[in-house]
Coordinates of C-alpha atoms and ligand atoms in Angstrom, one line a residue:
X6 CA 0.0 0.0 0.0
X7 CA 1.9 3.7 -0.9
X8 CA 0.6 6.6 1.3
X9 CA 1.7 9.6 1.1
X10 CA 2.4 12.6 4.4
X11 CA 3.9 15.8 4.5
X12 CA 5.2 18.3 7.0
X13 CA 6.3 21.4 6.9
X14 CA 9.1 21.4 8.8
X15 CA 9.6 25.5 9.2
X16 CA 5.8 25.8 10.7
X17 CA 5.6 24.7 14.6
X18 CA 2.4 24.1 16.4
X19 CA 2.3 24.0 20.2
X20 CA 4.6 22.2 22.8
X21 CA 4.6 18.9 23.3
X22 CA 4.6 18.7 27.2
X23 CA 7.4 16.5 28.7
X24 CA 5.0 15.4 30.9
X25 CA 2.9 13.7 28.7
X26 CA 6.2 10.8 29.3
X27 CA 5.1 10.8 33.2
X28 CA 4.5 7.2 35.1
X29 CA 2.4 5.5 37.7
X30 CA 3.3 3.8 40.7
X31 CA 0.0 3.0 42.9
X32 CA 0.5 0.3 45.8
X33 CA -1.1 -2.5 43.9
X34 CA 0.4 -5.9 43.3
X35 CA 4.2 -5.8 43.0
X36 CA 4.6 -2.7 41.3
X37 CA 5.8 -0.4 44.9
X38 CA 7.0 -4.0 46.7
X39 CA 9.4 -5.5 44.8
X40 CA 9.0 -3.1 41.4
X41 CA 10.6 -0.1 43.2
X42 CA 11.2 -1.0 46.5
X43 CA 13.0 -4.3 48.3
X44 CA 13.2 -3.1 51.9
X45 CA 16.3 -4.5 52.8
X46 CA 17.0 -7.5 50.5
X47 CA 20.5 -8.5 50.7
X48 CA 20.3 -10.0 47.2
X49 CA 18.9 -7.0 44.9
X50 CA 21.2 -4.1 45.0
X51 CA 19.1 -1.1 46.4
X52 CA 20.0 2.2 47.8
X53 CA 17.8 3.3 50.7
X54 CA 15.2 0.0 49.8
X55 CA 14.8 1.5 45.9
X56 CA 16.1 -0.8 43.4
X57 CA 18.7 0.2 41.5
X58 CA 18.2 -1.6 38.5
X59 CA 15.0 -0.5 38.0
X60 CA 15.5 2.8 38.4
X61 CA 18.7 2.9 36.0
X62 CA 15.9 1.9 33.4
X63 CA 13.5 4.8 34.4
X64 CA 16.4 7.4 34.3
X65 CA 17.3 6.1 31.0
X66 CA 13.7 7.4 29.8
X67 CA 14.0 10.7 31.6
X68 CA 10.8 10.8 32.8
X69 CA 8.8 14.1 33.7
X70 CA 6.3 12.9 36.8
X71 CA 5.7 9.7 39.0
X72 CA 1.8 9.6 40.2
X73 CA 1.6 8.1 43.6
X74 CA -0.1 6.0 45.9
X75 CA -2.9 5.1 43.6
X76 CA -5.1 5.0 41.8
X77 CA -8.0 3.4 43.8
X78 CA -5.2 2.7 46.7
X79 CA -5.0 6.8 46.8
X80 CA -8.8 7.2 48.3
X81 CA -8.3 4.8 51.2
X82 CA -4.7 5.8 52.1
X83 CA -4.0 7.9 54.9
X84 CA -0.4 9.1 54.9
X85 CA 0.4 10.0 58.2
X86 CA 0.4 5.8 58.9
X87 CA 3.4 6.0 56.2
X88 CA 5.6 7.9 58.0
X89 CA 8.4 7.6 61.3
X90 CA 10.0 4.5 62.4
X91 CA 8.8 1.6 60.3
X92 CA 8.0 -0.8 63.2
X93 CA 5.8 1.8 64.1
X94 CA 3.8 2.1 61.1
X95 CA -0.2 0.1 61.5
X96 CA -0.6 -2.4 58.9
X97 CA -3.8 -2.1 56.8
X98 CA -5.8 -4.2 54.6
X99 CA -5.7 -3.2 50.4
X100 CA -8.9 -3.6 50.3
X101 CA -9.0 -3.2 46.2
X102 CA -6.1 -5.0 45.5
X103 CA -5.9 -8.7 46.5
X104 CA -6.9 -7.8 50.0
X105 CA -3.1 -8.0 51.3
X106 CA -1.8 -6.3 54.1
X107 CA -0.1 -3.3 53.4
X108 CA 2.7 -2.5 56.0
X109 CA 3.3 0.8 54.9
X110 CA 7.1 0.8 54.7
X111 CA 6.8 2.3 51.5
X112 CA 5.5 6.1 52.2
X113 CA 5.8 9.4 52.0
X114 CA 9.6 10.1 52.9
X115 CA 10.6 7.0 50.7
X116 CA 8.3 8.0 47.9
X117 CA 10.1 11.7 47.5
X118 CA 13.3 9.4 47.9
X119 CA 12.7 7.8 44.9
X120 CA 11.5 10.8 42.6
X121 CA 15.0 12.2 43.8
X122 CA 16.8 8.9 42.7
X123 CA 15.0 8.9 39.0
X124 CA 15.5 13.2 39.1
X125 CA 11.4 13.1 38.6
X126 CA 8.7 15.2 39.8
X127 CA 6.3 13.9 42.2
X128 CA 2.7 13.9 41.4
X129 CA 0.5 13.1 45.1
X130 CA -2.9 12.0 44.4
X131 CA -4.5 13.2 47.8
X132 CA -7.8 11.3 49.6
X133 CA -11.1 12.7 49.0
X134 CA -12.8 9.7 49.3
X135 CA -12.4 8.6 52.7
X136 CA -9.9 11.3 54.0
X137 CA -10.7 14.7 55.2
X138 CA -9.8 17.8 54.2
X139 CA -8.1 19.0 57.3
X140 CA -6.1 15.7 56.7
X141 CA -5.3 16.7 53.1
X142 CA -4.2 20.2 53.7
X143 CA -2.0 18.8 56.5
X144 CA -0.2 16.4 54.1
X145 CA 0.6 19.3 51.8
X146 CA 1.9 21.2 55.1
X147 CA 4.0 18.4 56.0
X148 CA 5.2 18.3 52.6
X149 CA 5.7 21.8 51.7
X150 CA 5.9 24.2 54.2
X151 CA 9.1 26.0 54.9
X152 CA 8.0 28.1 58.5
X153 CA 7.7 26.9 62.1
X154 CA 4.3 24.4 62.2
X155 CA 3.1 21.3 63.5
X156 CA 3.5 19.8 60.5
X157 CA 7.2 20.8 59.6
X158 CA 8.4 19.6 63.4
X159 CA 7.2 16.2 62.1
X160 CA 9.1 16.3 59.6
X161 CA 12.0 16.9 60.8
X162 CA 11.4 14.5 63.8
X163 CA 11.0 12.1 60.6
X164 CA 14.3 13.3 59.5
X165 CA 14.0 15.8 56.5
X166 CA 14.9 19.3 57.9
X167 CA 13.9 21.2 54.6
X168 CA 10.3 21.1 52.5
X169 CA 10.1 19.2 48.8
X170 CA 9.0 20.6 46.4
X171 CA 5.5 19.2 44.8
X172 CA 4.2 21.0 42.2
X173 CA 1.5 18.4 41.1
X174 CA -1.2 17.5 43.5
X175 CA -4.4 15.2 42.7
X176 CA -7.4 15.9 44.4
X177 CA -9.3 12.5 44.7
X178 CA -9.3 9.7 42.1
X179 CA -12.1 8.1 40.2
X180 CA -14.2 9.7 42.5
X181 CA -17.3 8.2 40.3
X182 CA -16.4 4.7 41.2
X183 CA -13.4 3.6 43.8
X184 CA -13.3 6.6 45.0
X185 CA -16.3 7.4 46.5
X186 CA -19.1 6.5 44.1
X187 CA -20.2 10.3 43.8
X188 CA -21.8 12.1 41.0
X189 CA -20.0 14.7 39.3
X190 CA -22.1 17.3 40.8
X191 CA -21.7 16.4 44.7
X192 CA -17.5 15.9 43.5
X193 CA -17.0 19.1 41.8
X194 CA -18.1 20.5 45.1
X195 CA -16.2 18.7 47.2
X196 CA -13.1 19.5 45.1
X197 CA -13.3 23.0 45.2
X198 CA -13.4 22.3 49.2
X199 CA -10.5 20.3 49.5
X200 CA -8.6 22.2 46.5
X201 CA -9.1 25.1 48.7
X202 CA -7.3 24.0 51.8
X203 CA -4.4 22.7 49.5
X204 CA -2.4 25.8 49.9
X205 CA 0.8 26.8 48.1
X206 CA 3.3 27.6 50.6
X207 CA 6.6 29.9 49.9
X208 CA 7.6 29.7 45.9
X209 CA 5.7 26.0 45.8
X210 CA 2.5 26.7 43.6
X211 CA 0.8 23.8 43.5
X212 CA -1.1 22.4 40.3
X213 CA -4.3 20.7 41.6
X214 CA -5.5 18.6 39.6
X215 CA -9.6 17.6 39.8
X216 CA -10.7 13.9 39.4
X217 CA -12.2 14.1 35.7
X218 CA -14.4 11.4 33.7
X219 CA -14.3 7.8 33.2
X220 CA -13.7 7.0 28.9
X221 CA -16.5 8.8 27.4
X222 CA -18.7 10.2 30.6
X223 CA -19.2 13.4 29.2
X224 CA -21.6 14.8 31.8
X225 CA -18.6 13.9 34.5
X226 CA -16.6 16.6 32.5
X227 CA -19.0 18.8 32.4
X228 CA -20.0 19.0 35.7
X229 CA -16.5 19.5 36.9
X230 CA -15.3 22.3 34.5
X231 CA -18.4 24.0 34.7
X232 CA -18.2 23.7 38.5
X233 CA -14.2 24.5 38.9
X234 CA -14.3 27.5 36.7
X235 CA -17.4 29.3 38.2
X236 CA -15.9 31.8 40.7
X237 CA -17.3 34.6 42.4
X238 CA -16.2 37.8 42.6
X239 CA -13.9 37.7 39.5
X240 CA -11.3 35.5 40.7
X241 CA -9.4 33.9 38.4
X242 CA -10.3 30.3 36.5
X243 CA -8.3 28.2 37.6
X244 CA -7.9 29.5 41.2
X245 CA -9.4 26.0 42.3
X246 CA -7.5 23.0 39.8
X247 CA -5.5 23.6 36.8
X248 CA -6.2 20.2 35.3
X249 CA -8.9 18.0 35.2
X250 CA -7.9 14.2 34.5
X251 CA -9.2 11.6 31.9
X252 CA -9.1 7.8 32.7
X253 CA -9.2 5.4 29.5
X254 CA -8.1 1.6 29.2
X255 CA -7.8 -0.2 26.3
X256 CA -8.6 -3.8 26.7
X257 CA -9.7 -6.3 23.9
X258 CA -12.8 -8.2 24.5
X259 CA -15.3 -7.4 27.5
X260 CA -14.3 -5.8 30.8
X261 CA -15.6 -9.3 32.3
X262 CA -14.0 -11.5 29.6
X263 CA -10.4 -9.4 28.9
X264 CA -7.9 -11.2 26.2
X265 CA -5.3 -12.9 27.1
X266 CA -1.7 -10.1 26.9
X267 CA 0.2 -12.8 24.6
X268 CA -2.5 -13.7 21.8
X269 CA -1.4 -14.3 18.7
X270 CA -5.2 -13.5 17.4
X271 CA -5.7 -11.2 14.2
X272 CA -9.3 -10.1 15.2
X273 CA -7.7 -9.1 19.3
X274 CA -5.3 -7.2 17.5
X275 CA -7.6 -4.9 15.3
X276 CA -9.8 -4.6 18.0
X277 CA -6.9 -3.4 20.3
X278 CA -5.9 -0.9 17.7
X279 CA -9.3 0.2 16.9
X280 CA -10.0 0.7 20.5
X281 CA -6.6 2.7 20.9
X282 CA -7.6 5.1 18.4
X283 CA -10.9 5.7 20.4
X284 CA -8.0 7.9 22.3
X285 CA -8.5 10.4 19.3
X286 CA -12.4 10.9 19.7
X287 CA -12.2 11.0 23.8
X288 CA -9.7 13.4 23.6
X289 CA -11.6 15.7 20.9
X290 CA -15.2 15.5 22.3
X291 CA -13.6 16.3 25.9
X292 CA -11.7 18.9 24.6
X293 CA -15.0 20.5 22.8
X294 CA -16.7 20.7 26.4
X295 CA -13.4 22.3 28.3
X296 CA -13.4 24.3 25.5
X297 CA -16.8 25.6 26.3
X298 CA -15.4 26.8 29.9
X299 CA -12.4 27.3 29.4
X300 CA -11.8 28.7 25.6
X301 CA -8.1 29.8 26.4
X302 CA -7.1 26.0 27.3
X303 CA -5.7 27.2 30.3
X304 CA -6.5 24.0 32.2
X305 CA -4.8 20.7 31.0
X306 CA -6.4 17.5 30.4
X307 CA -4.6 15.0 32.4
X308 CA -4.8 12.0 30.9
X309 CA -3.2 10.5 34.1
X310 CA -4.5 6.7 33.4
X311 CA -4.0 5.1 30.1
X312 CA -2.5 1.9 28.6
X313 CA -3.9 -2.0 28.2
X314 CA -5.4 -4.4 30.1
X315 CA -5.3 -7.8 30.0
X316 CA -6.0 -11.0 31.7
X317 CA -3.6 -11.4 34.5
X318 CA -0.7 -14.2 33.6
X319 CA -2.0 -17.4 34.7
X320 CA -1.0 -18.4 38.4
X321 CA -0.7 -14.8 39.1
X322 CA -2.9 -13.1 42.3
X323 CA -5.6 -11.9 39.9
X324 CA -5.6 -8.4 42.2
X325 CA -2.4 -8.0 41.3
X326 CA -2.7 -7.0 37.7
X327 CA 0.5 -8.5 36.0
X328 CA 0.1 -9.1 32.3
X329 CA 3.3 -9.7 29.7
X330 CA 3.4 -6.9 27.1
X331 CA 4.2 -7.3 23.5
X332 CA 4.8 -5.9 20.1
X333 CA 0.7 -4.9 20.4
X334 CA 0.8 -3.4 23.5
X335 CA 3.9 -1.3 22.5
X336 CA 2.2 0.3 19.4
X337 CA -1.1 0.9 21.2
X338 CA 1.5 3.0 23.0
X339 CA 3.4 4.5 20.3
X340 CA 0.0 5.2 18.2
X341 CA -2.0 6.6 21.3
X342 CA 1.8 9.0 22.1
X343 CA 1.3 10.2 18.6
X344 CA -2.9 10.9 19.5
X345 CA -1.4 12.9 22.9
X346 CA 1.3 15.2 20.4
X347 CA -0.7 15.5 18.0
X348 CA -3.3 17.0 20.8
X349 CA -0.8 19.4 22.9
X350 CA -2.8 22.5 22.7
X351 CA -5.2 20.5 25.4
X352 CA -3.2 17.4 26.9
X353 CA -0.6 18.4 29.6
X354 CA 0.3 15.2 31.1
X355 CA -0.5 11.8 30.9
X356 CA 0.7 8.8 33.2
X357 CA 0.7 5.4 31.6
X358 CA -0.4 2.3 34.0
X359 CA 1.5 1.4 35.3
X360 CA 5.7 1.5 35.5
X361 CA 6.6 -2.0 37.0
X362 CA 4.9 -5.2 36.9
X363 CA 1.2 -4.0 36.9
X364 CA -0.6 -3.6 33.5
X365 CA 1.1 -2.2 30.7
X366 CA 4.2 -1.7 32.4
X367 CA 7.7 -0.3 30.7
X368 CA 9.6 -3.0 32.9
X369 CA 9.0 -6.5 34.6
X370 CA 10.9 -7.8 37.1
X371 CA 11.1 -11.1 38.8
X372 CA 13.9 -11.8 42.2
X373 CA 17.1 -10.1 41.2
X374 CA 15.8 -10.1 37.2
X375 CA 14.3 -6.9 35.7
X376 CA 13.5 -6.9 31.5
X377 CA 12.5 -4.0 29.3
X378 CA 9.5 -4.7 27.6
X379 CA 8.7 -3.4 23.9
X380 CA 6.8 -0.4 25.4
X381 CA 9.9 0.7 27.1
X382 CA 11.4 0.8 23.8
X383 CA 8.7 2.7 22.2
X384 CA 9.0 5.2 25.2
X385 CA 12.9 5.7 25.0
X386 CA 12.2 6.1 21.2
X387 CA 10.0 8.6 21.4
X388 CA 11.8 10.6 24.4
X389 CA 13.1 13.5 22.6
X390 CA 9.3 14.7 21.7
X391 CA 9.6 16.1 25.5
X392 CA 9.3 19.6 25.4
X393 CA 9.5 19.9 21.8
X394 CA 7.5 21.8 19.6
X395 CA 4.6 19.8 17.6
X396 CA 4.6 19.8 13.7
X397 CA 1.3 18.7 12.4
X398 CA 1.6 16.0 9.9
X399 CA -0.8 16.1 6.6
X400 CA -1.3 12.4 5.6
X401 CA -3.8 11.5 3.4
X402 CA -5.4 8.5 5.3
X403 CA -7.7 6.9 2.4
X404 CA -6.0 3.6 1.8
X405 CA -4.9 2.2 4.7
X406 CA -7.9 1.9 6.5
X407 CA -8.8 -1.6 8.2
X408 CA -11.7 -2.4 10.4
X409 CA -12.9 -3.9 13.5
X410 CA -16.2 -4.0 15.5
X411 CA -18.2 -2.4 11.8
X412 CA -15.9 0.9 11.8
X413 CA -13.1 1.6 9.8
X414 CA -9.9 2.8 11.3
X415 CA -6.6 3.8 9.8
X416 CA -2.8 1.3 10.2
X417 CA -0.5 4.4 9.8
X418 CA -0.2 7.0 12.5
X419 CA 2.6 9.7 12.5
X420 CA 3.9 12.5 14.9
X421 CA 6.7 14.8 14.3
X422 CA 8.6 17.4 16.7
X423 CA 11.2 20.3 16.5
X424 CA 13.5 21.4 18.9
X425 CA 15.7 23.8 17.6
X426 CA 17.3 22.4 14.3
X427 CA 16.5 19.1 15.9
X428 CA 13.9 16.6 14.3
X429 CA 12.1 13.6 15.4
X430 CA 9.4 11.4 13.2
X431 CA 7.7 9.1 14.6
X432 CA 5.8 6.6 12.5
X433 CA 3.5 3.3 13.5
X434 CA 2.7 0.5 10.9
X435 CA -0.3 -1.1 13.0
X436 CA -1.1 -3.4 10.4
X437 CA -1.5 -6.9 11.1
X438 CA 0.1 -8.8 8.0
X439 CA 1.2 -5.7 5.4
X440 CA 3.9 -3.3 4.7
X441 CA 3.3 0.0 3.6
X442 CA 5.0 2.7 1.4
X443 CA 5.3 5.8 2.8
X444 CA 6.3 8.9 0.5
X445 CA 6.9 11.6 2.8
X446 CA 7.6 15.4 1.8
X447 CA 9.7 17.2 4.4
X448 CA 9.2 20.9 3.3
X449 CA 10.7 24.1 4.9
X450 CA 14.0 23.3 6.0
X451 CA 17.5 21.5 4.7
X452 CA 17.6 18.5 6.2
X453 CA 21.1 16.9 7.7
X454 CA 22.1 13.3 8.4
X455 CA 18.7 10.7 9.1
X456 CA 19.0 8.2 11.7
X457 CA 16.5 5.5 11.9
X458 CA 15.1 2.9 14.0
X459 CA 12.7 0.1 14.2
X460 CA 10.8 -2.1 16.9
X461 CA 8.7 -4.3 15.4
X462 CA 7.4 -8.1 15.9
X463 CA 7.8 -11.2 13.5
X464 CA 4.8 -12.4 14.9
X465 CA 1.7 -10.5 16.9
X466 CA 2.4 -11.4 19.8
X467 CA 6.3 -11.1 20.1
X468 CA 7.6 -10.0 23.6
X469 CA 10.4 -10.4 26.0
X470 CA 10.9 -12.6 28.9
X471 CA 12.8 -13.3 31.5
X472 CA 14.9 -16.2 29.7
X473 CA 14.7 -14.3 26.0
X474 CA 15.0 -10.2 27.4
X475 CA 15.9 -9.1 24.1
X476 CA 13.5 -10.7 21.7
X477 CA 12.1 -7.3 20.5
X478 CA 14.4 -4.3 20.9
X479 CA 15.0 -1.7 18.8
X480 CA 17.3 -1.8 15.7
X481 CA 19.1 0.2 13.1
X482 CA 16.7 0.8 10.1
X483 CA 17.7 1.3 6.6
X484 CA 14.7 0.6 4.3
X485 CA 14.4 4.3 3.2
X486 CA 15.5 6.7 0.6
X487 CA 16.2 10.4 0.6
X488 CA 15.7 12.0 -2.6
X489 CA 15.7 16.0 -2.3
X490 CA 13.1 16.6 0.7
X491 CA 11.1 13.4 0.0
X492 CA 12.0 10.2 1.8
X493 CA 10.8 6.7 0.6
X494 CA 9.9 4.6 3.2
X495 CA 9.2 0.7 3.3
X496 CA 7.2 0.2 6.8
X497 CA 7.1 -3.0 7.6
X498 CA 3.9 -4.7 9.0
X499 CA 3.5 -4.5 12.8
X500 CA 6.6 -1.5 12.9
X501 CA 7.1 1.6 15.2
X502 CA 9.9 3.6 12.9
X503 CA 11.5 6.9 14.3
X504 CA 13.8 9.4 12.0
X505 CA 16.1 12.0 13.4
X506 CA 17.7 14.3 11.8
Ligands
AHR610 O1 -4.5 1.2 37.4 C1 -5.3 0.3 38.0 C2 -6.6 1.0 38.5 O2 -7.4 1.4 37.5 C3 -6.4 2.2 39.3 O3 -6.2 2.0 40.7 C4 -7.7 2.9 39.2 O4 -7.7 4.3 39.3 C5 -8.2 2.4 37.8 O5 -9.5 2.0 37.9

């Protein structure tokens, strides 16, 4: 099949937010105990209880923002149990995942630990849904303060003598279901109470960010922005949250009967990539009804859940939520990346779920073992669009359309970026069985030296494991042709291809 794209290389459109690379760590399954944290194992080298390996990998991907505790864990978790000596700290049960007991060694001194280790930001998702405000505001005292206060004298009693910095502050999460089963009306409320007891202390402006809708509940987002920008007395918009967050999962199947992460099905696979580009339409109608409120897109969309899910791998606790990850999971990724770049003007972060050994995470680890998994790869592909400046890409989309579930959807997705004199392309072949030919017109600027590279799978379900780590990874790719400003590119099926030049 030949397509053909063009972008025009000299004509920028808005930033690409680093932050739309940022993670999720929620205490669930073994993505806190033993993804990021071993306590102290004598047999995985750790500083502090943080794995080392693993975080090698994460600082590899220089990533923007680490959401913590949760998730669902986030609305039943009340930090103050997390913090002083840890044979002091009461155990609790997590009730929604796998009803374990949670000891609460990992908390809030080792969580800004490990954002230090990986040189991240932290992003605190605060309880609304069985915390109370007073105990909210007093976590972002504790955390933030600089004066003399109760709060601070904890924390140095704890051992940290100065505040951290914490820019990015949840308030509540999936308030609709897990976290408190509201409405959006009785929520939106109740954020713009708690928001307002979040304080920003000193030169540390926090950006609150409200709970916003499940996939397409469009009357969640409208309560909420209709709610958070409505303030009397002329105050400004987003006095009360500067983002409001989306939730989407892409699973094949039902939500009662998931696929399986390593089928090697043609029909799971369309479905999975038909159901990824459902990002595209969630992202626009949501956008339309911010717009409505908020017509300067002052507040981001926080797209701060996002990524596949799968059965969990057989023998596994099925409330721990680990699934393998292959080639289809990675360009879900790459093609649903593309969806949030090709969006900047509206999406300021998103948080893929989630980092280690939970859903579709970048690494698995097992003991002393840790792989990469092909959506690592896609991420540490794509890492220069950080901060970069978009550049809309013109492709004509009629003949590469394939279907799934009665509606059409198109195998080639592009994104492009600029920083400076500095060029990324990012390409995804999410065809099943074809190749495609891609003629693409770089106009605007002389372009230097091309370096290209491919991840792709010989079969649909290709992956790494612990005895084959490097099955997929990425490789050199040559199967292009510069002539003047077009190239000629041969994708091959199942392909995520970037260019730099
Ligand atoms: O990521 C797993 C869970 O999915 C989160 O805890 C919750 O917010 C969502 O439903």
């Amino acid at each position: 099949m030949k397509h053909t794209a063009i972008i025009n290389l000299d004509a920028p459109g808005p930033k690409i937010s680093k932050h739309i690379y940022g993670h999720f760590a929620e205490h669930l399954g073994r993505c806190i105990y033993d993804g990021f944290y071993v306590g102290d194992s004598d047999t995985i080298p750790h500083k502090k209880g943080l794995r080392l390996d693993v975080i090698e990998a994460f600082k590899n991907l220089n990533i923007p923002n680490l959401r913590w505790p949760g998730g669902c864990f986030a609305d039943e978790y009340h930090w103050k149990d997390g913090i002083g000596p840890k044979e002091q700290r009461p155990e609790m049960i997590n009730t929604h995942w796998g009803g374990v007991v949670e000891n609460n060694h990992f908390g809030t001194h080792e969580f800004m630990d490990l954002c230090e280790e990986l040189e991240t930001e932290p992003y605190i998702t605060g309880n609304l849904g069985s915390g109370s405000v007073h105990e909210m505001s007093q976590w972002v005292e504790y955390l933030t303060f600089d004066g003399k206060s109760p709060m601070t004298e904890l924390r140095q009693k704890n051992g940290r003598d100065k505040p951290w910095k914490v820019k990015y502050w949840g308030v509540g999460n999936e308030n609709w279901g897990c976290g408190g089963g509201m409405t959006g009306e009785f929520y939106a409320d109740q954020a713009r109470r708690y928001a307002t007891y979040c304080r920003s202390y000193g030169d540390n402006t926090l950006y609150k960010i409200a709970c916003g809708p499940n996939s397409d509940d469009y009357n969640w987002m409208e309560a909420v922005m209709k709610s958070m920008v409505y303030c009397p007395a002329g105050l400004p918009a987003d006095r009360f949250v500067r983002g409001v967050s989306l939730h989407y999962y892409t699973i094949a199947g039902t939500w009662e009967e998931k696929g399986k992460a390593l089928e090697d099905d043609r029909n799971k696979w369309l479905q999975i990539m038909k159901r990824s580009w459902f990002m595209e339409e969630l992202i626009t109608r949501h956008s339309a009804v911010m717009d409505r409120y908020d017509p300067e897109k002052k507040i981001g969309m926080i797209v701060d859940e996002w990524g596949t899910w799968h059965q969990v791998e057989e023998g596994t606790n099925p409330g721990f939520l680990y699934q393998q990850n292959s080639i289809r999971d990675a360009l879900s990724a790459s093609l649903q990346l593309d969806i949030f770049h090709n969006h900047a003007d509206r999406v300021y972060m998103a948080n893929l779920a989630q980092a280690v050994n939970v859903l579709q995470s970048p690494v698995l680890t097992e003991g002393d073992k840790m792989i990469l998994t092909p959506t690592y790869h896609v991420l540490e592909m794509n890492k220069e669009h950080m901060d970069a400046d978009s550049l809309p890409v013109f492709l004509d989309t009629a003949d590469h359309k394939s279907e799934s579930e009665g509606k059409e959807f198109s195998t080639l997705s592009m994104s492009a970026s600029r920083k400076g004199k500095s060029y990324l392309v990012s390409m995804t072949n999410l065809d099943p069985e074809k190749g495609k030919t891609v003629t693409l017109d770089l106009r605007g600027e002389k372009i230097g030296e091309i370096k290209a590279r491919i991840l792709s799978g010989q079969r649909l379900n290709s992956h790494n494991s612990f005895e084959s780590p490097e099955a997929v990874k990425p490789e050199d790719f040559r199967d292009f042709e510069l002539k003047g400003t077009t190239m000629e590119i041969n994708l091959p099926a199942r392909s995520f291809v970037t260019f730099s030049f």
